[in-house]
Each structure stands twice: as C-alpha cells, then as structure tokens.
CSV table of C-alpha atoms in Angstrom, one decimal:
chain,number,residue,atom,x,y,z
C,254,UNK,CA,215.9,9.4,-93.0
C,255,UNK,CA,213.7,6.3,-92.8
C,256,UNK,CA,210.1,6.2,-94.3
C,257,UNK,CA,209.0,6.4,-90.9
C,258,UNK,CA,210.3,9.8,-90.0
C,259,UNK,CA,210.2,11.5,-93.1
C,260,UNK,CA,206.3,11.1,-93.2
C,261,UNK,CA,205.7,11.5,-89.4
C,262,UNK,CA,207.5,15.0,-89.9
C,263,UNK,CA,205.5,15.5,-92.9
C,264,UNK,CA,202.4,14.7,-91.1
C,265,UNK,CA,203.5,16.9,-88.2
C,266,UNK,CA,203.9,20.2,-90.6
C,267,UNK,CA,200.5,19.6,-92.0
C,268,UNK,CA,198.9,19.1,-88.4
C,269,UNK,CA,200.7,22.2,-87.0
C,270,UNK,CA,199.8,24.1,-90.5
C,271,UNK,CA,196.0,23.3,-90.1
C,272,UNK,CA,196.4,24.2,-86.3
C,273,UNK,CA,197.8,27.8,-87.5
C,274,UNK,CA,194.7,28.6,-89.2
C,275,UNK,CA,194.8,31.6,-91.2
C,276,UNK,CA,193.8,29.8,-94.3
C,277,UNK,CA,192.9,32.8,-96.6
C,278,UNK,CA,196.1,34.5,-96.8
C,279,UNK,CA,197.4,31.1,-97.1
C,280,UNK,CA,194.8,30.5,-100.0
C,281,UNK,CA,195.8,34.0,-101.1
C,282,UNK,CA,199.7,33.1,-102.0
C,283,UNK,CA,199.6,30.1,-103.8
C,284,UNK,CA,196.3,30.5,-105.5
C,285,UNK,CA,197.9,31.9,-108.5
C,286,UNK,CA,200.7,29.8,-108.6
C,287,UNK,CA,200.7,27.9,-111.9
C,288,UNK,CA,202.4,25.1,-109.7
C,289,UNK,CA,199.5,24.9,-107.5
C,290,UNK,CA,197.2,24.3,-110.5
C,291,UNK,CA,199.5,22.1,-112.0
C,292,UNK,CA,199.8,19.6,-109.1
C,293,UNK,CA,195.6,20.1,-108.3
C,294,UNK,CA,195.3,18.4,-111.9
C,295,UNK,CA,197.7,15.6,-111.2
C,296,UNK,CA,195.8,14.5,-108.6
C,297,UNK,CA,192.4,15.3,-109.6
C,298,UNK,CA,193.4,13.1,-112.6
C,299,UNK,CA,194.1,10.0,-110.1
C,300,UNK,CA,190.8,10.2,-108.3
C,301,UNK,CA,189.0,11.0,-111.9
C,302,UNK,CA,191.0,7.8,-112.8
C,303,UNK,CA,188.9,5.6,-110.4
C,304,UNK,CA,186.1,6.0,-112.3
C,305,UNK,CA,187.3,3.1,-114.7
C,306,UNK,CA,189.8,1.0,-112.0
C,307,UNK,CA,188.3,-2.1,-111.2
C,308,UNK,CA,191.4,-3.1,-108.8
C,309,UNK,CA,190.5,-0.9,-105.8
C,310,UNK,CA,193.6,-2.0,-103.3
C,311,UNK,CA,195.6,-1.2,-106.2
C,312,UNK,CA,194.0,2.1,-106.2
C,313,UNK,CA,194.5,2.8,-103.2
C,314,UNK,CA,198.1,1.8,-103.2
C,315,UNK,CA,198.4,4.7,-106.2
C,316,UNK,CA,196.6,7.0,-104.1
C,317,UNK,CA,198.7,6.9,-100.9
C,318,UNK,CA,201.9,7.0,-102.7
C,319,UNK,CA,200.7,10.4,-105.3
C,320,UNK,CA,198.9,12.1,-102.7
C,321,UNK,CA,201.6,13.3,-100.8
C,322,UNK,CA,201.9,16.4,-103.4
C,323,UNK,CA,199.1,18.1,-102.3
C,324,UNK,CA,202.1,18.9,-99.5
C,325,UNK,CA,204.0,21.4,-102.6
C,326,UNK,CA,201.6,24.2,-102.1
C,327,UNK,CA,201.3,23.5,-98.4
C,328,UNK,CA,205.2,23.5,-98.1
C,329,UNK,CA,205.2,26.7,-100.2
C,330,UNK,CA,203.1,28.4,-97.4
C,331,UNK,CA,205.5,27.1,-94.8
C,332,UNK,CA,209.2,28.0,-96.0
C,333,UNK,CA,210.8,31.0,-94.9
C,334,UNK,CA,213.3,33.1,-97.4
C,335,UNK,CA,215.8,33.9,-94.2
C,336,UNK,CA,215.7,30.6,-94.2
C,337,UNK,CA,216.5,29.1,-97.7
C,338,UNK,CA,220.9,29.4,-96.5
C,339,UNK,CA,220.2,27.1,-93.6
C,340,UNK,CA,218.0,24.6,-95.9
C,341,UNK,CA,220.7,23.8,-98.3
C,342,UNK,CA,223.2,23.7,-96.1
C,343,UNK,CA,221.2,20.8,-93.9
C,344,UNK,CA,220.6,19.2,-97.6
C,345,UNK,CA,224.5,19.8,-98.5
C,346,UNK,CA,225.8,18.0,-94.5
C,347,UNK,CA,223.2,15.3,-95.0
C,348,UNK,CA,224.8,14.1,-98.4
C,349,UNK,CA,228.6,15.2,-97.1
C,350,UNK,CA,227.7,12.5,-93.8
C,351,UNK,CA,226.3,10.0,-96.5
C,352,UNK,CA,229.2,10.0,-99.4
C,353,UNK,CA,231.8,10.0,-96.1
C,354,UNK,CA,230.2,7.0,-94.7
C,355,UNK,CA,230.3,5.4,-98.6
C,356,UNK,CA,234.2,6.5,-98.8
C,357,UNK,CA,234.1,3.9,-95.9
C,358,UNK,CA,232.5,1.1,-97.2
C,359,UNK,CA,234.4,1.4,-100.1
C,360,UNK,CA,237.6,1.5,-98.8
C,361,UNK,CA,236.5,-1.3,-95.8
C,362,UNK,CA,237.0,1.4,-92.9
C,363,UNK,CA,233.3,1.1,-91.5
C,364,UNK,CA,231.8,-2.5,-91.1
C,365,UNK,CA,229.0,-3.3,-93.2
C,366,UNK,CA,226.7,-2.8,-90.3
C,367,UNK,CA,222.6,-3.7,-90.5
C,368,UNK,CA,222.3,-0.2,-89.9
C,369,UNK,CA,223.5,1.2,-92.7
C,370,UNK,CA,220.5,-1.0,-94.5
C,371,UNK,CA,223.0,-2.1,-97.6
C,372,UNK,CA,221.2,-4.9,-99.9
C,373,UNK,CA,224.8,-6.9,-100.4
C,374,UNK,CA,228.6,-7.2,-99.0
C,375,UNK,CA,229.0,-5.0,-101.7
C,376,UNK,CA,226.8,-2.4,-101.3
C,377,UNK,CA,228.4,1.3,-100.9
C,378,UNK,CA,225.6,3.6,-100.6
C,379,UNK,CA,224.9,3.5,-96.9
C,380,UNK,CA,220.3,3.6,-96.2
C,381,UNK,CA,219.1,4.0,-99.4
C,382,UNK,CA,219.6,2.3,-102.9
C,383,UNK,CA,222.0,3.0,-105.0
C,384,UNK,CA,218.9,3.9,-107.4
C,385,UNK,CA,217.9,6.9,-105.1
C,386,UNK,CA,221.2,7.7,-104.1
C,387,UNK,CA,223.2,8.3,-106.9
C,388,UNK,CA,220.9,10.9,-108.5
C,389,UNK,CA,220.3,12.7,-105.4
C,390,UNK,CA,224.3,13.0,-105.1
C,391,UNK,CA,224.2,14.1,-108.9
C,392,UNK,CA,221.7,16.9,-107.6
C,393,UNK,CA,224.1,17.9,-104.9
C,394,UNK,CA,227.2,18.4,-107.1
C,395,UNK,CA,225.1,20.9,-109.2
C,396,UNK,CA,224.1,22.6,-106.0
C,397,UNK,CA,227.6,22.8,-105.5
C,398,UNK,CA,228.8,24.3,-108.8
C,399,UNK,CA,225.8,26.9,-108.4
C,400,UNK,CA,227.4,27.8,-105.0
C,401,UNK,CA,230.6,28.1,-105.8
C,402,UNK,CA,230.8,29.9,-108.9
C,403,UNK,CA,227.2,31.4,-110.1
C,404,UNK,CA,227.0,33.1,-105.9
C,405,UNK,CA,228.9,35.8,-105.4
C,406,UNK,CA,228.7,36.4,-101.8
C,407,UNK,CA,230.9,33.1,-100.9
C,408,UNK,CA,234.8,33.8,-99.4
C,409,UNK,CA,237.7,32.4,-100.8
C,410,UNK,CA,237.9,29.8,-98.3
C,411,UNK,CA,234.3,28.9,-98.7
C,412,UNK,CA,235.0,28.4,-102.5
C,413,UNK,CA,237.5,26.3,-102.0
C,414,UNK,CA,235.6,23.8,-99.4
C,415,UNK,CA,233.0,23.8,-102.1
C,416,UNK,CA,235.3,22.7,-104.7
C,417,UNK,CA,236.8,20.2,-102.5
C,418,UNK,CA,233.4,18.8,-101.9
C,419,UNK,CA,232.6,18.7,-105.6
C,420,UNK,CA,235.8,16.7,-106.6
C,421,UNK,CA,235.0,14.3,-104.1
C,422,UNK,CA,231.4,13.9,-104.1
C,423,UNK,CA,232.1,13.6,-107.7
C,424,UNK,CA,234.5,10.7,-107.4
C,425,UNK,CA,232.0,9.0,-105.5
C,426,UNK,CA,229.5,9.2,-107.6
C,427,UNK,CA,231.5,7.7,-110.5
C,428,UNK,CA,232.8,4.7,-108.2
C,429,UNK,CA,229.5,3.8,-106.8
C,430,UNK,CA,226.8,1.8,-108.9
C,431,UNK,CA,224.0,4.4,-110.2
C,432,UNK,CA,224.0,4.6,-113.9
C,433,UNK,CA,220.6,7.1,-113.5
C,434,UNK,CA,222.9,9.2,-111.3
C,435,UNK,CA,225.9,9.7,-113.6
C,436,UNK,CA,223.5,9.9,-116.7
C,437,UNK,CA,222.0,12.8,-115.2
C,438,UNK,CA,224.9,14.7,-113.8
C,439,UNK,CA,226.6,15.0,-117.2
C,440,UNK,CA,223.3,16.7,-118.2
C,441,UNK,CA,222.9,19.1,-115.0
C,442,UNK,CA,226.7,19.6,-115.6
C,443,UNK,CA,225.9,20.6,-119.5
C,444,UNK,CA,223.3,22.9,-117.9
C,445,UNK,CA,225.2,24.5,-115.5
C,446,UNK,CA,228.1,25.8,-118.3
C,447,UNK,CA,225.6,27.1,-120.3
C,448,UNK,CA,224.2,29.2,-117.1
C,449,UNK,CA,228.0,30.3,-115.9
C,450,UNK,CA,227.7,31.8,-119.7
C,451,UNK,CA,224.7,33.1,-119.7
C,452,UNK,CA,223.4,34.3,-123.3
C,453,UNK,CA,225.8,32.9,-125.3
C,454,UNK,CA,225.7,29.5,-127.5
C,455,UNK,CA,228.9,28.3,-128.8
C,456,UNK,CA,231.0,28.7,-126.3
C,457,UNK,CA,228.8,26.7,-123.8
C,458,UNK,CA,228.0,24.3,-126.1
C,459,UNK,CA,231.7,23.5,-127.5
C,460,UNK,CA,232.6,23.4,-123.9
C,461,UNK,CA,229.7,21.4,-122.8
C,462,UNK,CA,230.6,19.0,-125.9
C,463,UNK,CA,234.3,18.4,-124.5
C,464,UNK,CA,233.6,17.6,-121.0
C,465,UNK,CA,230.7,14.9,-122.1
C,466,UNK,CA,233.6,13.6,-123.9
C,467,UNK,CA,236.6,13.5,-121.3
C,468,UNK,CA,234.4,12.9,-118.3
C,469,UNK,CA,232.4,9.8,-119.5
C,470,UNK,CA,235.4,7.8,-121.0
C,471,UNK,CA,237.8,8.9,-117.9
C,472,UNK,CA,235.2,7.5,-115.6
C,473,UNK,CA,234.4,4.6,-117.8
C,474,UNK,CA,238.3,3.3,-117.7
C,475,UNK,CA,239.2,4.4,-114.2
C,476,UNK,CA,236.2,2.9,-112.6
C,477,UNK,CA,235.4,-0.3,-112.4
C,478,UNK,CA,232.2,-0.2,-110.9
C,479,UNK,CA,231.4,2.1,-113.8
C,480,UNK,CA,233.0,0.2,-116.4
C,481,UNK,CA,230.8,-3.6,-115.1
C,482,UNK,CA,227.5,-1.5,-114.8
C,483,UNK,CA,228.0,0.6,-118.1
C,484,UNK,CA,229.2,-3.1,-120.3
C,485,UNK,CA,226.1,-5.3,-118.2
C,486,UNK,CA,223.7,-2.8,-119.4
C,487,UNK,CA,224.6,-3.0,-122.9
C,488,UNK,CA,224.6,-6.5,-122.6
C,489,UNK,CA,221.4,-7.2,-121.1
C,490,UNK,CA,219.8,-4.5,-123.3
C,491,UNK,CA,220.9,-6.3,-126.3
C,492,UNK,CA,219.8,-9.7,-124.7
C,493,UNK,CA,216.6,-9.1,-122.8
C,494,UNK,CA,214.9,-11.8,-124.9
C,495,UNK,CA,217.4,-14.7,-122.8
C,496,UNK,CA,217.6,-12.5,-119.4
C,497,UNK,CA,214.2,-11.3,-118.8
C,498,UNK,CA,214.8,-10.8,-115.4
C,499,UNK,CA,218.0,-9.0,-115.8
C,500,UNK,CA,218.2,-4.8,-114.2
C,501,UNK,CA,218.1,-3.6,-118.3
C,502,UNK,CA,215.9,-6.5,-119.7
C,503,UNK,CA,213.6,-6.0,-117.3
C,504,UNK,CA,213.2,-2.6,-118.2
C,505,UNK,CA,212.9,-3.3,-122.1
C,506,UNK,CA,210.4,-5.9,-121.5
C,507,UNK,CA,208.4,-3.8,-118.8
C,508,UNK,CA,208.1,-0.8,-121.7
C,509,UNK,CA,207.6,-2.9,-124.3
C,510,UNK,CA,204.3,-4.6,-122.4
C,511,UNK,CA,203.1,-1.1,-121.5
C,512,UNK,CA,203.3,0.2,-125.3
C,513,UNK,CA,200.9,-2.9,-125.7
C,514,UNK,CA,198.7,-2.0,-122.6
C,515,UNK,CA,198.7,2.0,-124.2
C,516,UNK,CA,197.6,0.7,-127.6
C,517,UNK,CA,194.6,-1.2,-126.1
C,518,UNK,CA,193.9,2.4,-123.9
C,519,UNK,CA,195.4,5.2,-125.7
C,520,UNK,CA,192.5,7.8,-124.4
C,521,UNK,CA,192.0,6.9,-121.0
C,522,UNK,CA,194.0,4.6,-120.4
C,523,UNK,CA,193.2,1.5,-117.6
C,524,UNK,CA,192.5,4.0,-114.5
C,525,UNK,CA,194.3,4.5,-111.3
C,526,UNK,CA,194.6,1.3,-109.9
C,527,UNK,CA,194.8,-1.5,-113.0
C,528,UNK,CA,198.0,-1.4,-113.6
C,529,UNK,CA,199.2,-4.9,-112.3
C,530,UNK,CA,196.2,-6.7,-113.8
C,531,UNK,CA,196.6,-5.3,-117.0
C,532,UNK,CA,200.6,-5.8,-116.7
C,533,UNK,CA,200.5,-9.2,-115.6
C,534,UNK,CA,197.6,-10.2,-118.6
C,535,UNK,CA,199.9,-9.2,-121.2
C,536,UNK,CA,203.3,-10.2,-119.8
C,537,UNK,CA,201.7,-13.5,-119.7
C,538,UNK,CA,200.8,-13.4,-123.2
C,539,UNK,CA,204.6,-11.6,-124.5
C,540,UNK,CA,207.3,-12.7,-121.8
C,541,UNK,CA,205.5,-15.2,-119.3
C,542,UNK,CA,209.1,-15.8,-118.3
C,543,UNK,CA,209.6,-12.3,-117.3
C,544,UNK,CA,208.3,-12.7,-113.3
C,545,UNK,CA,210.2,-9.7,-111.6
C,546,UNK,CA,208.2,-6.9,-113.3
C,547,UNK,CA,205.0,-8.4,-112.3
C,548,UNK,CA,205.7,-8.1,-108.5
C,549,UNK,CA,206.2,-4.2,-109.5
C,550,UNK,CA,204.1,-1.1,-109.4
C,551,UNK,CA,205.1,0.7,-112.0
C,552,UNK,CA,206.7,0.6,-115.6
C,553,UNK,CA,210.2,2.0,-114.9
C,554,UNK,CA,208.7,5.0,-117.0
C,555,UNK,CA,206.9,8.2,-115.1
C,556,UNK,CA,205.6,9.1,-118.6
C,557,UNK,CA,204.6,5.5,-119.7
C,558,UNK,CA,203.1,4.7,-116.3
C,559,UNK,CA,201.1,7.8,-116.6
C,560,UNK,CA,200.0,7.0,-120.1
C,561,UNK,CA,199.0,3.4,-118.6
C,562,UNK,CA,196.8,4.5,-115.8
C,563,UNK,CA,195.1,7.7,-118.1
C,564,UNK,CA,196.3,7.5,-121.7
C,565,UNK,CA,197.0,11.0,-123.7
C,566,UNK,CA,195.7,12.7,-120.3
C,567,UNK,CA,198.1,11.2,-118.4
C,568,UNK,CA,200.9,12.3,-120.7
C,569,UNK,CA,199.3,15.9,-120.8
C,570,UNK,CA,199.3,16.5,-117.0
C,571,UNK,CA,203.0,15.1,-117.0
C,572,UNK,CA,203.9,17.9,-119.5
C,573,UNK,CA,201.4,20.2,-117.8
C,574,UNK,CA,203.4,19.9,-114.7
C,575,UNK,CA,206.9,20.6,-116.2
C,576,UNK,CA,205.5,23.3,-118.1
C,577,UNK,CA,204.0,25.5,-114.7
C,578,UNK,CA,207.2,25.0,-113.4
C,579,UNK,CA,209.0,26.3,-116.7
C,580,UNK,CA,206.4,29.3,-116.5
C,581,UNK,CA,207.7,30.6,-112.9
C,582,UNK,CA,211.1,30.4,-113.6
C,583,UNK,CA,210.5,32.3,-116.7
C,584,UNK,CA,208.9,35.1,-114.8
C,585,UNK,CA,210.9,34.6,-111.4
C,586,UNK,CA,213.6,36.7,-110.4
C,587,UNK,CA,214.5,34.8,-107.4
C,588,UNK,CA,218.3,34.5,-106.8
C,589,UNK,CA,217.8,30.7,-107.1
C,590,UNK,CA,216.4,30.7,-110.7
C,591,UNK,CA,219.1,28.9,-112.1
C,592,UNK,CA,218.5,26.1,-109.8
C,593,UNK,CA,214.8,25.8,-110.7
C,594,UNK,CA,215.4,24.8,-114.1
C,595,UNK,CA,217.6,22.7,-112.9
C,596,UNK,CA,215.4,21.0,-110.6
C,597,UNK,CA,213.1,20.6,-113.5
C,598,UNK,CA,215.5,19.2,-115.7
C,599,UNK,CA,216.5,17.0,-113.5
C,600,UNK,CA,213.3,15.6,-112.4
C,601,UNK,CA,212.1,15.5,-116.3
C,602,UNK,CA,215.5,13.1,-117.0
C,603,UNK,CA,215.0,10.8,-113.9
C,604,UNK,CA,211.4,10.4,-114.5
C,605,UNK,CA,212.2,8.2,-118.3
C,606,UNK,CA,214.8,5.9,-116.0
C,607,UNK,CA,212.5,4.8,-113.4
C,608,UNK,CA,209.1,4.8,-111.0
C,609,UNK,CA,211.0,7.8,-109.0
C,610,UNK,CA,207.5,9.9,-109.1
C,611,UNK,CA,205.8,6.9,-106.4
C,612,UNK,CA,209.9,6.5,-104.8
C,613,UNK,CA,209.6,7.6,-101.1
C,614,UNK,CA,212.7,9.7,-101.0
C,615,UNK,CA,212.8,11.4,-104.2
C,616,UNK,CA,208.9,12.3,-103.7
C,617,UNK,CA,210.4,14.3,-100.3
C,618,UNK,CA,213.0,15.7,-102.6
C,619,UNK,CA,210.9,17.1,-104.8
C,620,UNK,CA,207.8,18.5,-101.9
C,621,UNK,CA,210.9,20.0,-100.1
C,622,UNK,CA,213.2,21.1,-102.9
C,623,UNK,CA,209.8,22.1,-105.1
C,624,UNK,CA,208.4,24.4,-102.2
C,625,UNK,CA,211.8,25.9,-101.1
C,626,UNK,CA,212.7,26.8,-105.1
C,627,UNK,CA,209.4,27.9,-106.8
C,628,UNK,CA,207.2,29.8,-103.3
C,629,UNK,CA,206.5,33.3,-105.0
C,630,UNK,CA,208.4,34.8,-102.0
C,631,UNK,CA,207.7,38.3,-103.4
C,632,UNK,CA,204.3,38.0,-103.8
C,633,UNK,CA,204.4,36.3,-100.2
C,634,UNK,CA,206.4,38.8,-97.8
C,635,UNK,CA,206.8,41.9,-100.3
C-alpha cells in the first residue's frame, strides 16, 4: 500500500466515523481503556513539547507524523469481532503476495520493474524497505505459529498450509537483508514456546535456548545475504570512527550525539521540534564527518528520540504506553491474548533498532493491529 492510500483510507474511516455520530457510546467504550489514556499522554506530551521548540517546521513535521495515533481509540470503536478471521487473513494474503513476489526477484523470475519501487538491482523486498519489511514478515510468521498450533479450531489441512507458509516465509526472511527482522523473530519465536507451554519454565526456556542456537548459526552459514549483513555490521560497529556514514556507524554515532544532546536536557529535553538543530550543533562539534544522520529525523532510537525531544518525560510516556498495553492483556480474556503480548513485545524490540514509531507503515501496523488486538470487545457488544 502506498503512503497515498493508506492515509486517504485512514482519512476516509475518520470522515465516515465523525459522519456516524453517536459519539457518547463511542466516548463510553474506550474511555476506560488504559490504552486510550496512554496514547492521549503521548500526544499531549508533543504539543506540551512546543512550548520550548524554537524550530516550528520541525514541529510540525513531528506533529503530522505522531498524530496519526489518536486513530487507536478511533480504530477501537470501528473493528468488528465477527470480523477479526477476515482481518488477519487479508494481513496473512498481503504478506503471502509480497514474500511470492520476493521468491521472484530472488530467483530472477519477475523483472526488477519500477513498480515494485526496489532501491537497487539487488533489492528483494518488493515496495517497501527491506527495514520495514523484514520485521513485519517476522510478525507474520508468529501469527502463523499462533494459528497453527495455540488455535484449535483449524483442520488438518489448514495446519498444514500454515506450516507450509511458515517454512517458507521463514526462508525468506533469512535470505533477504533485514537484520531488525531476524533479530526480532528469534525473540517472538522464544515467546511463542513459552506460550505453547504455558506455566511452565524449564522446559520453554531449555527449548527456547536450543533453537536460538541452531537457527541463528544455520541461517548465518546457509545464507549469504545473512552472513555479508551479520559480518558488515560487526565491522562497521567496531569501525564507526573511519565509516561514519556506514548503516552501523551511523547508528553508533547518531546515539552517541543524542546521549550528549540528553545530558545538556535530561528533564525536558529540547521540545518537539529541535531535534535537527540540536543534532546537527553537536555532530558538528563530535563527527563533523558524519553528514547522513544530519539529513535524518530521528535517532535510530524510539526511546532516545523521545528522551531528546522531552527528557525523563519522554522516556516515562514510552514506558507508560507499553505498560497500558501490558495492563489489558493482563486482565483480557480475549482469544487473541497471546498475540497482544506479542504485539507489545515486538513493538518494544523494534523501537531500540530504529525511527519505526514516525515509519509510515509500521505506524499503520500498529493503529490497525493495536485496535483489532486490545478493543475491550466485551465491554463493547456484551
């Protein structure tokens, strides 16, 4: 989906949803929801945050991008429980048309076509980056296990289609670049054994121990793509001070400015829109060589960034918002529990790896996904 469509049907559902009126039983379902509250802070902390900005088109760049959130407890209104099958299996087809259509560029049956939108002749993650991609297609794969053996309403066949899927999504994800991806799959994979067994330890946690162990250095030797990206990072990580500019330097360099810019504004931080002032004063003064990150809007860091813009209060709304959705999975007993904590979890790994809270498609990920997993159906429809 292009950025285009995704927020003109976004915009649609909140035109239709204002049109529908009946705003105080709306009001009535989510105004409880520790969600709700949670994501009302977040924001409120932004525009609170302008009070100290002095870079207002910054600001306003921050604003469009984390506003969109406010659509989690409108979303939460909107989705329909004899609906959640139908959801995931739209989510499921979507990634199945996407990894077939990577199969294909990997193995040079489909053209490299503008289309596709690939950033190089080597590119095999068709319209989107390989940095969105590949955790989206670790997501899937858990969806997939949680079908396929924590339902029990699935036929023979059906299990077997979903295993099929999982082997070969899997593969893909393993031969495609996406070190975030693979990172958090082995965790969501960790996750899901210790659900399957359900209120035990050892078991789940020997278990969990030897697939970390076979899957990452299987992968690591059988995949090249793997192997280069896993070495390169390494590498750069090591040498960020001679490749500032490098994927891993860039990130070591980025942090390392923002612990500076935090130390300056541990409290408060530099306010909602000061970030690429701020980041390009002190780059210039620590890495001057280091141009990339100062073309960027963020820190590769959710939690950093956060602590940039509003200091300790950033960092507490972060945690705030992990913790609301911790709190109604607790207390939920929704059939799809286990894939709210998983949700969380992934979202709470992602977020140390990268900007992914102001990325386009994983902010729709996360209004759709949050909505759909975490609406207090009970509470809605009895």
């Amino acid at each position: 989906m292009s950025i285009a469509i995704g927020s003109a049907i976004m915009t649609l559902i909140l035109l239709l949803w204002l049109i529908e009126g009946d705003f105080t039983a709306k009001f009535q379902r989510i105004k409880y929801h520790p969600i709700t509250w949670a994501i009302l802070a977040f924001i409120v902390l932004h525009f609170v945050g302008l009070l100290w900005t002095s870079d207002w088109d910054g600001a306003r760049f921050v604003l469009k991008k984390e506003i969109k959130y406010l659509m989690v407890p409108v979303l939460m209104t909107v989705v329909r429980p004899a609906h959640i099958l139908y959801y995931f299996i739209a989510f499921i087809l979507s990634m199945v048309v996407l990894v077939g259509l990577s199969y294909g560029l990997y193995f040079d049956t489909i053209p490299a076509s503008e289309l596709l939108r690939l950033e190089d002749a080597n590119d095999t993650t068709p319209f989107v980056s390989h940095i969105v991609y590949s955790p989206i297609l670790a997501l899937t794969l858990y969806f997939l296990l949680y079908a396929v053996f924590l339902r029990h309403n699935l036929s023979t066949n059906q299990r077997i289609a979903g295993i099929v899927l999982f082997i070969l999504m899997g593969i893909n994800l393993f031969i495609t670049e996406g070190r975030m991806g693979q990172l958090v799959f082995l965790v969501l994979l960790s996750l899901f054994v210790f659900q399957y067994y359900r209120g035990k330890c050892l078991k789940p946690a020997l278990l969990s121990l030897m697939l970390l162990v076979t899957i990452a250095p299987t992968a690591y030797v059988l995949s090249p793509v793997m192997q280069e990206r896993v070495d390169q990072a390494l590498y750069e990580a090591q040498h960020y001070e001679e490749l500032p500019n490098s994927s891993v330097g860039l990130r070591v360099i980025m942090l390392l400015n923002a612990f500076d810019i935090i130390q300056e504004n541990p409290l408060f931080g530099v306010g909602t829109g000061d970030y690429q002032q701020e980041y390009h004063r002190v780059n210039q003064q620590n890495f001057p060589e280091a141009t990339r990150g100062e073309v960027l809007a963020h820190s590769h860091n959710v939690y950093v960034q956060q602590m940039v813009l509003f200091g300790v209060f950033g960092l507490a709304v972060m945690g705030y918002v992990f913790y609301a959705m911790f709190k109604h999975y607790q207390h939920s007993s929704n059939p799809l529990r286990p894939m709210m904590l998983a949700f969380a979890l992934f979202y709470f790994v992602i977020f140390f790896t990268d900007g992914y809270i102001m990325d386009h498609y994983l902010t729709f990920l996360f209004l759709w996904l949050g909505a759909l997993l975490f609406a207090d159906y009970e509470h809605q429809y009895g």
